Coordinates of C-alpha atoms and ligand atoms in Angstrom, one line a residue:
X1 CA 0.0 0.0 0.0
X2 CA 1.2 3.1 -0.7
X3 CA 0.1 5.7 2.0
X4 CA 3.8 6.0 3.4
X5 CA 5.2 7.4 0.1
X6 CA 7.0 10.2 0.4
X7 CA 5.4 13.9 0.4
X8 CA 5.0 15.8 -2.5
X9 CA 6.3 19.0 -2.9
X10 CA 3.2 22.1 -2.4
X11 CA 4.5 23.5 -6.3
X12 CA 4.2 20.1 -7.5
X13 CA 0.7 19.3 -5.9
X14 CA -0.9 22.4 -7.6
X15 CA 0.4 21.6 -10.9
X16 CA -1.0 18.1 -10.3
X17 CA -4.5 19.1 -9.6
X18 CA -4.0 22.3 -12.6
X19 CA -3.1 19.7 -14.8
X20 CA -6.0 17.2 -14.5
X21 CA -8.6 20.4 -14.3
X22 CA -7.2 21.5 -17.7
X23 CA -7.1 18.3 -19.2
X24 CA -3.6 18.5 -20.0
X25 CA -2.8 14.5 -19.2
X26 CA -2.2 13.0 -22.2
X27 CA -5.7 12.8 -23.9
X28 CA -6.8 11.2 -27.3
X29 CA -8.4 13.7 -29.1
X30 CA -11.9 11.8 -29.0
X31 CA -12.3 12.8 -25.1
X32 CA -14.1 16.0 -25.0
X33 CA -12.6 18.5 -22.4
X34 CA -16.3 19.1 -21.4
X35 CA -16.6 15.8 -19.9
X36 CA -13.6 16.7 -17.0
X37 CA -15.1 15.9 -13.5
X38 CA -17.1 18.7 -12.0
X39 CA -15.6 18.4 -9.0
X40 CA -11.8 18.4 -10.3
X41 CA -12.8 21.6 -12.4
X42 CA -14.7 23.1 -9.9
X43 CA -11.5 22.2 -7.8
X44 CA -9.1 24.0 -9.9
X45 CA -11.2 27.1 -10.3
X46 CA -11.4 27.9 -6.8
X47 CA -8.2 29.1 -4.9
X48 CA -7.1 28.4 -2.0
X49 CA -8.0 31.8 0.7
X50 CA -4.8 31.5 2.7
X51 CA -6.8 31.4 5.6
X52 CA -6.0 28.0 7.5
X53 CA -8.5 25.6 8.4
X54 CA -8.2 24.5 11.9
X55 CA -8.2 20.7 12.4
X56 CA -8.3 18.0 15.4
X57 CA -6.7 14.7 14.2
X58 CA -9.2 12.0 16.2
X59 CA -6.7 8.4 16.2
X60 CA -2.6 9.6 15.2
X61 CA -2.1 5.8 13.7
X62 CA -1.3 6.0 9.8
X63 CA -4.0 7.9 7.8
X64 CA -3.7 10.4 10.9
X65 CA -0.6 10.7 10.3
X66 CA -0.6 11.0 6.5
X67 CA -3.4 13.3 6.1
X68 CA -1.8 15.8 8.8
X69 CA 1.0 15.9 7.3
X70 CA -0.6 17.9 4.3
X71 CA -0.6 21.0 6.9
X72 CA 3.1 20.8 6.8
X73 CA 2.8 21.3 3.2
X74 CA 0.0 23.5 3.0
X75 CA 1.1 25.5 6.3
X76 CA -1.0 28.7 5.5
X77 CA -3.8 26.6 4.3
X78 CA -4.5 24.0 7.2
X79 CA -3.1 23.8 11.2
X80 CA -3.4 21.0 13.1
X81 CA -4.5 21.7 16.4
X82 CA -5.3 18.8 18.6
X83 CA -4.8 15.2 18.8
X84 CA -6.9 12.6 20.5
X85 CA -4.6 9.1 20.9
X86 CA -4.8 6.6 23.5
X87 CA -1.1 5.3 23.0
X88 CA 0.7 8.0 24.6
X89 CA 4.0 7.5 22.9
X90 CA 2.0 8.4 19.3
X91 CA -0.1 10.6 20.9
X92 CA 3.5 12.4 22.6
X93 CA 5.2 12.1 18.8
X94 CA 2.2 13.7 16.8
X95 CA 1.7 16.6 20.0
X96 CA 5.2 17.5 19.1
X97 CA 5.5 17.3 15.5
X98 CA 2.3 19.6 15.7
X99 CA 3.3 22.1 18.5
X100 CA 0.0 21.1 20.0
X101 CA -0.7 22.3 23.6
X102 CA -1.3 20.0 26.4
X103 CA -4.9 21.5 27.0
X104 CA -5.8 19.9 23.4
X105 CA -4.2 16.8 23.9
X106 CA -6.9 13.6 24.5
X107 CA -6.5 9.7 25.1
X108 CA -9.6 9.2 23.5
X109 CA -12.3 11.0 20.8
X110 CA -14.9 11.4 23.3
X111 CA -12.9 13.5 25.8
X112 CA -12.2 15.9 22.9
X113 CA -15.3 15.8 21.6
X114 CA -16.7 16.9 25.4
X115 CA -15.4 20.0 25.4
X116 CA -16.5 23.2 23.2
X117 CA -15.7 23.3 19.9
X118 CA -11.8 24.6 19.5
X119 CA -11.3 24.1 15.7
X120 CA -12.6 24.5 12.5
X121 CA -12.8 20.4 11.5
X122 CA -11.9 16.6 12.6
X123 CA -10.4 14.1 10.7
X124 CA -12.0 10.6 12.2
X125 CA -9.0 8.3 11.6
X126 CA -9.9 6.3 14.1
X127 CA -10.4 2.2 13.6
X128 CA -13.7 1.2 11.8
X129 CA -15.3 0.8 14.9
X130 CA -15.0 3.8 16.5
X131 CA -16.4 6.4 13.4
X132 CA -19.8 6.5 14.4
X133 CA -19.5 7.4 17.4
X134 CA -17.0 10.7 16.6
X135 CA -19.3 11.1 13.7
X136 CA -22.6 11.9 15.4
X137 CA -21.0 14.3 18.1
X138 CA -18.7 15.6 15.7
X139 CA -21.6 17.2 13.6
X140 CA -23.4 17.8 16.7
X141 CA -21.1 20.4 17.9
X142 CA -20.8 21.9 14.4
X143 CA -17.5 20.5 13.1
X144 CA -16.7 20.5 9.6
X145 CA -15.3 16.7 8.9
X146 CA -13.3 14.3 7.0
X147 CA -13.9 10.9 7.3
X148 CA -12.1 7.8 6.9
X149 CA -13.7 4.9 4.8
X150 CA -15.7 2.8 6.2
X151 CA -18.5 5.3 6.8
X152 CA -19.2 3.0 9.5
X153 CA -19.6 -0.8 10.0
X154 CA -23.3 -1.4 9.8
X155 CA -25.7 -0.2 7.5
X156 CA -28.2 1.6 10.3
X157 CA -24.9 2.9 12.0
X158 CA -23.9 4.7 8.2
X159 CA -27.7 5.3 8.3
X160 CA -27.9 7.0 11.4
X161 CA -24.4 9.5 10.1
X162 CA -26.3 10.2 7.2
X163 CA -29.6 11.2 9.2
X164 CA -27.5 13.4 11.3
X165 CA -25.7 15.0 8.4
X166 CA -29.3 16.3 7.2
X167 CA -30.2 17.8 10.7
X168 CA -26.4 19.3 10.8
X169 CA -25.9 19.9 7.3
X170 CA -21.3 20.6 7.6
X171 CA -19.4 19.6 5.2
X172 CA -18.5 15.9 5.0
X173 CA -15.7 14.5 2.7
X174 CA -15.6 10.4 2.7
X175 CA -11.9 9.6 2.0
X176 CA -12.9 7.4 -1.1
X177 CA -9.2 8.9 -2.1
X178 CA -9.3 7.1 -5.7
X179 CA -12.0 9.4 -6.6
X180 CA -8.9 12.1 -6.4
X181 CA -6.5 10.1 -8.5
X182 CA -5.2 11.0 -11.8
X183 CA -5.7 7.6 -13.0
X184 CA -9.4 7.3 -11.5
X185 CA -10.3 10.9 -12.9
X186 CA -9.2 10.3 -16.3
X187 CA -10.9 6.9 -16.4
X188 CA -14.1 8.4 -15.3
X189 CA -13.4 11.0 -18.2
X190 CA -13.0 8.5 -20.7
X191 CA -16.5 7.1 -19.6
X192 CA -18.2 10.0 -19.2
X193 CA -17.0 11.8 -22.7
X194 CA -19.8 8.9 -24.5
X195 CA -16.6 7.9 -27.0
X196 CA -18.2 4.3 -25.5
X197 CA -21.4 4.7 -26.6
X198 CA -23.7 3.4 -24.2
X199 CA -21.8 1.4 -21.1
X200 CA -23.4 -1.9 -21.4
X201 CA -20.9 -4.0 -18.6
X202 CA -17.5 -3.5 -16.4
X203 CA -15.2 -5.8 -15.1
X204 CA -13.1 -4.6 -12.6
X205 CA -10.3 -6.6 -10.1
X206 CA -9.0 -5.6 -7.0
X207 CA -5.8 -7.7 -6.5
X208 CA -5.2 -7.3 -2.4
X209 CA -1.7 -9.3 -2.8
X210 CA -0.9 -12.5 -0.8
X211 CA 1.5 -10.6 1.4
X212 CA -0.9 -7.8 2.2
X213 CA -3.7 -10.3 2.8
X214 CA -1.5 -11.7 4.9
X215 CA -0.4 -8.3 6.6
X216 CA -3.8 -6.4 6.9
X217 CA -6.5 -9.3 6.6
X218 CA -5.4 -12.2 8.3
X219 CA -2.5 -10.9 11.3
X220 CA -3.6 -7.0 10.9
X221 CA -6.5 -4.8 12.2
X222 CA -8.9 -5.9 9.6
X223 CA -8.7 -9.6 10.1
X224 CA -12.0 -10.1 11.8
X225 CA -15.5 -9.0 11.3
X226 CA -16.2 -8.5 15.3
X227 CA -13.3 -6.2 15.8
X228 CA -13.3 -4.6 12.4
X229 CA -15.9 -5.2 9.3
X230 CA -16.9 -7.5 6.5
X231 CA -13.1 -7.8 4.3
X232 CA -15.8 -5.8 1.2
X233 CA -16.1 -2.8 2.6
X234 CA -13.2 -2.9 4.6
X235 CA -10.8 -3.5 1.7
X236 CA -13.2 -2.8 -1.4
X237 CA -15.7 0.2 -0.9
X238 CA -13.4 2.1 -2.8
X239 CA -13.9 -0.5 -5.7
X240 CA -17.4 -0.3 -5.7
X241 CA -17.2 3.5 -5.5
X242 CA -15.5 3.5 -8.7
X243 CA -17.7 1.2 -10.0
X244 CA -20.9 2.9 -8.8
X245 CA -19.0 6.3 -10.4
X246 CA -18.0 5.2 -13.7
X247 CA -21.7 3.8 -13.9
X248 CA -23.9 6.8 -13.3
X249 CA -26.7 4.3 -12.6
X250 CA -27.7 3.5 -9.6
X251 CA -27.3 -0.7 -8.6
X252 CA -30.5 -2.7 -8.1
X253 CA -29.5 -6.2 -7.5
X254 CA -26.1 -8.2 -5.9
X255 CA -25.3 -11.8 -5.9
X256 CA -21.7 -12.8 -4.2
X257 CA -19.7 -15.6 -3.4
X258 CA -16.8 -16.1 -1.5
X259 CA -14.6 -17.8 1.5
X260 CA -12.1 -17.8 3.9
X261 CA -11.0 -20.7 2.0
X262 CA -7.0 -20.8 2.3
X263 CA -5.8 -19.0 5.6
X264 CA -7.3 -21.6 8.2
X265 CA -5.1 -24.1 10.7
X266 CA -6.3 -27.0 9.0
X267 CA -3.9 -25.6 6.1
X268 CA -0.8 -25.3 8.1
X269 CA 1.5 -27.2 6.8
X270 CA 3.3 -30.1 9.1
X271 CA 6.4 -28.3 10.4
X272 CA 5.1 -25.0 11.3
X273 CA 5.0 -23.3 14.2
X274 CA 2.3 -21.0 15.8
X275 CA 5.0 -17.7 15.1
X276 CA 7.1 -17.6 12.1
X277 CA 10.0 -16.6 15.1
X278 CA 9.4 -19.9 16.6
X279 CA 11.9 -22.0 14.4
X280 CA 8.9 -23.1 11.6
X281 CA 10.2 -25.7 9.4
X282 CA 8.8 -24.6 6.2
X283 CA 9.3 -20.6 7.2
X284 CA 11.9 -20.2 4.4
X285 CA 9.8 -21.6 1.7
X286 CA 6.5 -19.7 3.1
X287 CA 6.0 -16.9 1.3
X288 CA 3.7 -15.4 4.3
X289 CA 6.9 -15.4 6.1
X290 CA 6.7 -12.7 8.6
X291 CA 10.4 -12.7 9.2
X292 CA 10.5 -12.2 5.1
X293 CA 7.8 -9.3 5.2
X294 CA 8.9 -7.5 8.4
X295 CA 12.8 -8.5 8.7
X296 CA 13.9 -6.5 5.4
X297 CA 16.1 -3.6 7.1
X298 CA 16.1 -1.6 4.0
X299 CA 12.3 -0.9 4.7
X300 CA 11.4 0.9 7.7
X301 CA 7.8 2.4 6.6
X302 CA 4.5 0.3 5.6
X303 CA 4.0 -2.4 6.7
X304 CA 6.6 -2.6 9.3
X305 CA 5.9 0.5 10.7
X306 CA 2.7 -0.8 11.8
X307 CA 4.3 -3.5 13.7
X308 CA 6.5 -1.2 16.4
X309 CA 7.9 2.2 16.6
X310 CA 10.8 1.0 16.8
X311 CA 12.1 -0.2 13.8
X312 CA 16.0 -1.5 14.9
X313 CA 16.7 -5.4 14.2
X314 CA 15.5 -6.0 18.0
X315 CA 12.9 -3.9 17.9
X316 CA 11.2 -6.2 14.8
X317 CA 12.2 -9.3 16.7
X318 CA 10.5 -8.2 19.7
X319 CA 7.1 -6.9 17.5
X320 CA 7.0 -10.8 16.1
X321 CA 7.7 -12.6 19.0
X322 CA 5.0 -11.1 21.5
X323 CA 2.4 -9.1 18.9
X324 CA 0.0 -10.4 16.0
X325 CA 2.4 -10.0 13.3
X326 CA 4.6 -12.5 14.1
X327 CA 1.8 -15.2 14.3
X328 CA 1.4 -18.2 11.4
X329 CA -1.2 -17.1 8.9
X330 CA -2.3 -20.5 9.6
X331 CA -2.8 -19.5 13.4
X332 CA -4.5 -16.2 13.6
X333 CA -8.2 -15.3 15.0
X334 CA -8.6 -14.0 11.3
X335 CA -11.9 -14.5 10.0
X336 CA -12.5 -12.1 6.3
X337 CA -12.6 -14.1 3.0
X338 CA -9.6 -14.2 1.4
X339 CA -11.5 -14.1 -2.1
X340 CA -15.2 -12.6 -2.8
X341 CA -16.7 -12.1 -6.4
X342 CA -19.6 -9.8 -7.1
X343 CA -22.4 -10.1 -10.0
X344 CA -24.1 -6.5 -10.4
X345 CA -27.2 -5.3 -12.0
X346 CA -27.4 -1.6 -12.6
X347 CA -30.4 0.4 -14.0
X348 CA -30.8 0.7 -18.0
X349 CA -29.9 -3.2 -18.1
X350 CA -25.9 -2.8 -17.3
X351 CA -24.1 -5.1 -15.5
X352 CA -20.6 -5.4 -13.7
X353 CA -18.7 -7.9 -12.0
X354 CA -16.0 -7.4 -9.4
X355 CA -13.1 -9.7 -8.2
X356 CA -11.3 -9.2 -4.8
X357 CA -8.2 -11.7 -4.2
X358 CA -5.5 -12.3 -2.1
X359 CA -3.4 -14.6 -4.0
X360 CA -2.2 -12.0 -6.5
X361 CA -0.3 -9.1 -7.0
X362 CA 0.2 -5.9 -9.2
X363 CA -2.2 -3.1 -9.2
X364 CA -6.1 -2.9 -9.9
X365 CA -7.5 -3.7 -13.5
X366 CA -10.9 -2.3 -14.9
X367 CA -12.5 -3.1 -18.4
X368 CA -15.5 -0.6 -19.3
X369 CA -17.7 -2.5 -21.9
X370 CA -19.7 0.2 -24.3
X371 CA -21.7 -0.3 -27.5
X372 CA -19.2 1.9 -29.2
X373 CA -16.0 1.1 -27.8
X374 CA -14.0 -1.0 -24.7
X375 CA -11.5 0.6 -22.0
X376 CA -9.0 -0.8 -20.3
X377 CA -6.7 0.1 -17.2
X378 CA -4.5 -1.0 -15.0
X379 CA -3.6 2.1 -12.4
X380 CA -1.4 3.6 -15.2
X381 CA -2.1 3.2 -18.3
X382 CA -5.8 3.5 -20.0
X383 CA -6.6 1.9 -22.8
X384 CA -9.5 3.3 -25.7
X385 CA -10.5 1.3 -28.6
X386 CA -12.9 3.0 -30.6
X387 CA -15.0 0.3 -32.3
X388 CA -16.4 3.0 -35.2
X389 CA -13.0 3.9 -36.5
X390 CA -11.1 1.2 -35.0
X391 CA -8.8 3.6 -33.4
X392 CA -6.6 2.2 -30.2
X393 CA -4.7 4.3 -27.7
X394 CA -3.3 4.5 -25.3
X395 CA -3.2 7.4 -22.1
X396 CA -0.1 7.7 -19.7
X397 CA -1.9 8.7 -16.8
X398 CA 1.9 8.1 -15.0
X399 CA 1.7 10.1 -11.7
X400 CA 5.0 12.1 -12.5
X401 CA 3.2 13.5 -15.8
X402 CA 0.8 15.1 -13.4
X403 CA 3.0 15.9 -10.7
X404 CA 1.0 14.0 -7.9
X405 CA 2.8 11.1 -6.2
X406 CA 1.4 11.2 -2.3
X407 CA -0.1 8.2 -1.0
X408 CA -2.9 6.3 -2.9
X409 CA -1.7 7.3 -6.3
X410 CA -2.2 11.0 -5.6
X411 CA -5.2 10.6 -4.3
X412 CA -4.6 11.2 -0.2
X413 CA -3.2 14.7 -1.0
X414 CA -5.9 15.8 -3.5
X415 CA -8.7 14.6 -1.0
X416 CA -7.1 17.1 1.6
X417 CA -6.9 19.4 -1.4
X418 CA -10.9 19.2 -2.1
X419 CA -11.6 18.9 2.1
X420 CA -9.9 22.1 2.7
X421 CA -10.7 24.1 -0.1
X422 CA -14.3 23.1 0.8
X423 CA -14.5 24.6 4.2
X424 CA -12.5 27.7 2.8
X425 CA -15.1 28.4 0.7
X426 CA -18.1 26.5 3.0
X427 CA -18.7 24.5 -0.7
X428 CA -19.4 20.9 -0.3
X429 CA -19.7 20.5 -4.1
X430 CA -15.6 20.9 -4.4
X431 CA -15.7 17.5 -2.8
X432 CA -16.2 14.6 -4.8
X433 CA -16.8 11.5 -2.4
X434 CA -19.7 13.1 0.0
X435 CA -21.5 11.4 2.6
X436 CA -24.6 11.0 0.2
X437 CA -22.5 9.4 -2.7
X438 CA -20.4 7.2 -0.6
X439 CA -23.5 5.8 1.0
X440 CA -24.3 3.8 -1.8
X441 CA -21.4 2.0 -2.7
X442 CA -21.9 1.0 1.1
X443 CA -25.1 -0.6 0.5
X444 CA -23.6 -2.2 -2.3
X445 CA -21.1 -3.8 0.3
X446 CA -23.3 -4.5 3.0
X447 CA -26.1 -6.4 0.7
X448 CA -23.0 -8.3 -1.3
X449 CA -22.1 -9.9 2.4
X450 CA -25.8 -10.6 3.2
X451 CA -25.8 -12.2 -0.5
X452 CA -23.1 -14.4 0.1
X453 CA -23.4 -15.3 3.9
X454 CA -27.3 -16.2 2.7
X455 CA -26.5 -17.6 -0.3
X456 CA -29.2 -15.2 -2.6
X457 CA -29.2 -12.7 -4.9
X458 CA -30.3 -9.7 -2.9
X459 CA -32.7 -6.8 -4.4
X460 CA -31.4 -3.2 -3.1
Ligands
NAD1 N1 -8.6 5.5 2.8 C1 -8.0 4.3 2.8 O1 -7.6 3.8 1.8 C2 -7.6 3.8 4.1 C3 -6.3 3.2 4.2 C4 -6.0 2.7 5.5 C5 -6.9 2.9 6.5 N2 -8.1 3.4 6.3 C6 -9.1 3.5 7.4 O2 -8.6 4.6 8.3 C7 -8.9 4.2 9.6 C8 -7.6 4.3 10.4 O3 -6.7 3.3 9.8 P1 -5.2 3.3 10.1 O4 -4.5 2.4 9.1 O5 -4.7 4.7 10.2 O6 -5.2 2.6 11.5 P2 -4.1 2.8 12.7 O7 -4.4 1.7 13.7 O8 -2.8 3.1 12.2 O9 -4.7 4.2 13.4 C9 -5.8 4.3 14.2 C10 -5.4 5.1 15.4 O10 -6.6 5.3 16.2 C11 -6.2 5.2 17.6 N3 -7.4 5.0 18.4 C12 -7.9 3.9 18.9 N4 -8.9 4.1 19.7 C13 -9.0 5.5 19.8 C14 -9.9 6.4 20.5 N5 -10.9 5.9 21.3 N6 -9.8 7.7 20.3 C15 -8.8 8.2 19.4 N7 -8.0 7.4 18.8 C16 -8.1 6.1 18.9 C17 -5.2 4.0 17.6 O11 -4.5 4.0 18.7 C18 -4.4 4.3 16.3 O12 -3.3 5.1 16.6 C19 -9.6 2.9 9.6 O13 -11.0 3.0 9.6 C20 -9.2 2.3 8.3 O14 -10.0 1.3 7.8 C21 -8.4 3.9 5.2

């Protein structure tokens, strides 16, 4: 995962989100400027005031992390100004790196969400269980907000958000960041310009990777549906975002199938060992070795970053002997699928199918099926066949052509660029994953678990 790639200089961020408005990526000629996303012109059109927004980082783990450090970027533009975090060596780190005074400085979300209202907006960043709760109160006391995806893990608890939103109408950004990627935008543009004809079907893939299955699904935070959410909305509301977005129709019926079919002790193969550390037979031929993911010292970010602070030979050792990421796959409390297809109808008789796997790797794949013509990308490049003239090519959307390389293909950075610029200007529109859109490709997620848990195709 990308979220720990390195910063992106301020110059080069504007001439990112310049460059998309203006639809200077590499285009073929068939795509019509007019059919840019509103939300990345609107974007583009609308400065920055210089005035900064104000922000309270609720949960300092990574996307707290990554998201305030945009301010440092962006200093006359945002200010970070209280942390809640219940580990006080993070919370201690982040108070510093933010010159935050002790008086806004809280071990938990509720303890700064009880006292009156000291900045502008929060950032919820805190796990998947705990954003409804910040949510509600958050828009109670009037705070502008960004939060992180999931909107919440149950349908009536995303329910309730959105009911609260209409009786406190802030603004509320949803960080579906590939909505805010170069690649994502131009795609969508493609779509949208009709060069197609009339979408008729998509096919898109979401290939987790066995190691970060391994990592984030089956050691990690997101291994079980008690402590986290179902491994679909968790991993792939992003993917049915897209899907939903490049549609522009809403989805009426789900059928999905899947399992937790590989990552289960009766798979542990004779010779292993409960922890990798605990001298496994097999452990050099395993490629879920954790002492192969965690052990390389030439990496200290993701994903051993998540594992312990400190990142010294010992300091690994010590992570993978006592904590979860040491632990067999084959010996976890992990309980996501580890694969999960979708079959989709949408309105005007369109259909899609998704794919989300672990044993893979590379990058997400998308085919958009039109009367008139097929697309095709894979993160990078995108490309149009035009079935009337029989015309192929191919668009670079290569993030160094646009000048965005944060986190999440560009996309973390221009999310903080649409967030901010929308309280500057009090605009929700500049925002292109609110509340109200994401909330679909939620449903999506929650009936696709129903379908496959109950085995039917479920009407939405
Ligand atoms: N947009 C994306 O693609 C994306 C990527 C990764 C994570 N996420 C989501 O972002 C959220 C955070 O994920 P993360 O990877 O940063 O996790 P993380 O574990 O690194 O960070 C979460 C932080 O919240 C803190 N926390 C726990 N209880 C708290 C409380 N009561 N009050 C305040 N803070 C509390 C934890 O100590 C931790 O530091 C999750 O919901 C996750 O699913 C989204």
């Amino acid at each position: 995962m990308s979220i720990h790639e390195p910063p992106i200089s301020r110059r080069d961020a504007l001439r990112g989100i310049g460059a998309l408005a203006m639809g200077t990526v590499v285009a073929p000629a068939m795509v019509s400027d007019e059919a840019i996303s509103a939300a990345a012109a609107q974007q583009a059109t609308r400065p920055f005031t210089n005035k900064p927004v104000t922000c309270i980082i609720l949960g300092a783990g990574s996307s707290g992390n990554t998201y305030a450090a945009w301010s440092k970027e962006f200093p006359e533009q945002m200010r970070v100004v209280g942390v809640a975090e219940p580990i006080p060596s993070r919370q201690e780190r982040f108070a510093g790196m933010y010159d935050i005074p002790a008086a806004h400085r809280f071990p938990s979300w509720d303890d700064a969400l009880a006292v009156p209202k000291f900045a502008d907006a929060i950032l919820i960043t805190t796990p998947d269980q705990l954003h409804h709760g910040p949510a509600m109160r958050g828009l109670e006391l009037g705070y502008d907000i960004l939060l992180e995806k999931p909107i919440a893990t149950t349908w009536q608890h995303c329910s309730e958000i959105l009911a609260q939103h209409a009786r406190y109408p802030r603004i509320v950004a949803v960080c579906h960041v590939l909505r805010y990627t170069a690649y994502f935008r131009k795609l969508h543009e493609v779509v949208a310009s009709g060069v197609l004809g009339e979408v008729v079907s998509i096919e898109h893939l979401e290939p987790v990777g066995y190691w970060h299955q391994g990592h984030s699904f089956v050691r990690g935070n997101w291994r079980n549906v008690a402590t986290s959410c179902p491994m679909i909305l968790a991993k792939s509301c992003h993917d049915l975002d897209i899907i939903r977005w490049l549609m522009d129709e809403p989805c009426l019926s789900v059928a999905s199938y899947g399992s937790l079919k590989h990552f289960r002790k009766e798979n542990a193969p004779p010779g292993s060992t409960p922890r990798c550390t605990d001298g496994c037979a097999i452990e050099k031929d395993c490629p879920y070795s954790a002492l192969k993911l965690y052990m390389d010292m030439k990496n200290t970010g993701w994903p051993v970053s998540v594992i312990t602070e400190d990142v010294s030979e010992a300091g690994r050792l010590k992570a993978l002997r006592e904590g979860p990421y040491g632990r067999c796959v084959y010996h976890c409390d992990n309980d996501v699928v580890d694969h999960q297809v979708l079959a989709m109808e949408f309105g005007k008789e369109r259909t899609a199918s998704f794919t989300m796997a672990a044993f893979t790797t590379g990058s997400r794949r998308t085919r958009v099926m039109g009367t008139m013509g097929e697309v095709m990308g894979d993160t990078r490049y995108i490309t149009v066949e035009n079935f009337r003239n029989r015309k192929k090519e191919t668009i670079d959307t290569k993030l160094a052509e646009t000048g965005i390389s944060s986190g999440h293909g560009g996309g973390d950075y221009g999310l903080m660029q649409a967030f901010i610029k929308a309280i500057q200007h009090q605009d929700a529109s500049l925002i292109a994953s609110s509340l109200e859109v994401s909330m679909e490709s939620h449903k999506i997620g929650f009936e696709a678990e129903r379908s496959r848990l109950e085995r039917r195709i479920v009407t939405l």
